[in-house]
Amino acid sequence: MPRAPPRASVIWPIHAVAAGAYGVAMATEDGQARPARDDTATLDDGGRTVQPAPPSEVDAAASPSSTAVGAAALRAAHLIVDQAPPILDDQVSIRLLEPGAAGTIESGRERLTDPHTRALRCGIVVRSRFAEDRLASSVQRDGVRQFLLLGAGLDTFAYRQPRWAHQIRIFEVDLPASQADERRRLARAGIVAPPNLTYVAADFASSDLVDRLATAGFDRRKPAFAASLGVLIYLTDATVDRLLDAVSSFAAGTRFVFSFTRPAVGQVATPPRGRLAARAAELGEPWQSFMEPAAVEDRLRRRGFRLVTFAFPEDVTREYLIGRTDGLFLSPRSILADAIL
Ligand SMILES: C[S@@+](CC[C@H](N)C(=O)[O-])C[C@H]1O[C@@H](n2cnc3c(N)ncnc32)[C@H](O)[C@@H]1O
């Protein structure tokens, strides 16, 4: 689906990190005004494969994701405003933001600790920690050697990867414009892509993901660990199906960790109506899919996933939040799925 036209101004980052105060929070991602379009940047790919997308796809999603930037801002803010030890020790995100970001976050402390923004930030850092912990066990215990970040945004795992990850191949998949934005930010920060990282530009709505990955060197005969964090809510139901179809065509043993959002009580329409939905749409990344766990499980099992578990907010709270005194908490509608083929 074509995105809303890009806006010219960049309001960063407190507008984004305090999105809760504007109502785009609790159950979903934050947002901010879109950066001005910049399709001209070309970056050295450091010898790694970059899959060019057909022009129609580039046109359909020509603006980089602003929610990806918002998520990075909140990961950075977590290290500044929340209690140590961090849930996610991501020292790279701050470097991908605009110069002066740390000061802006510091001076926005009050807004960053309002309940909506806390829940939003908590959901964002917890989902990455959740995925990375499970990736570690899949690699170290089960011998998985391929990691797919589906809708990677400004995910920083590849740039701060621990030693055990050096033996795996990492594939960051995202829309061409979002990926170009990430690479521009990396270049500005002087961060060099590690040798085990491959960028794959794809639109889940229209690209043949399996084919794109194969061309980039992904071996679908071998199990992979795939993560899609904060992404499904932005995809239509049909695109979620396409994504699930693609992942379910991978080798037995493939594990898929993703986040999704339950509908609000009484919500019958998808996409949802109302002020919050209108705000998300205005940001150019409308909410598209809300799912109940039972329906997600059904969709996964029909595609051959054998083991399907969900981490509900109470489970995630027990695992990561007990003992913290910084007031971080999770939206009751944010769920993490962990499914194995
Ligand atoms: C909220 S960001 C999350 C980024 C990252 N996973 C994180 O946790 O910070 C959503 C990401 O999904 C990507 N995305 C949205 N629709 C997509 C599509 N149709 N195909 C590929 N990527 C998409 C966006 O470009 C963006 O990077």
XYZ file of N, CA and C in Angstrom, residues 5 17 33 50 58 86 88 97 114 120 137 149 180 193 240 281 306 311 313 335:
60
model
N 2.378 10.852 1.574
C 3.500 11.626 1.070
C 4.397 12.106 2.205
N 9.550 10.598 20.820
C 9.614 9.759 22.013
C 8.466 10.054 22.958
N 7.165 13.228 12.750
C 7.053 13.729 11.391
C 8.135 13.089 10.534
N 23.451 -5.946 -1.837
C 22.249 -5.144 -1.639
C 21.340 -5.461 -2.810
N 10.047 0.965 -4.963
C 10.713 2.130 -4.393
C 9.730 3.287 -4.323
N 20.264 -1.659 32.315
C 19.228 -1.561 31.278
C 18.686 -2.934 30.899
N 17.899 -3.496 27.786
C 18.627 -3.654 26.521
C 19.769 -2.641 26.527
N 21.058 8.647 15.774
C 20.126 9.772 15.848
C 20.856 11.064 15.482
N 6.321 9.955 31.330
C 4.863 9.856 31.494
C 4.465 8.404 31.180
N 5.441 2.498 26.088
C 5.917 2.389 24.712
C 7.402 2.016 24.690
N 20.043 -18.466 22.472
C 19.888 -19.890 22.761
C 19.770 -20.694 21.467
N 16.345 -10.348 10.229
C 15.596 -9.260 10.875
C 14.612 -8.747 9.841
N 17.937 2.519 3.174
C 18.862 3.580 2.761
C 19.050 4.570 3.902
N 29.556 -1.610 8.600
C 28.772 -2.850 8.688
C 29.719 -4.027 8.900
N 0.612 -9.788 6.101
C 1.015 -10.663 7.211
C 1.011 -12.114 6.721
N -2.051 7.194 11.021
C -2.154 7.295 9.563
C -1.530 8.596 9.070
N 5.160 -26.008 14.601
C 4.842 -27.077 15.568
C 4.679 -26.521 16.968
N 4.276 -14.819 24.752
C 4.677 -14.165 25.996
C 3.745 -12.972 26.170
N 2.048 -9.841 28.499
C 2.725 -8.835 29.332
C 3.098 -9.357 30.723
N 1.872 -8.317 22.589
C 2.168 -9.741 22.783
C 3.397 -10.114 21.949
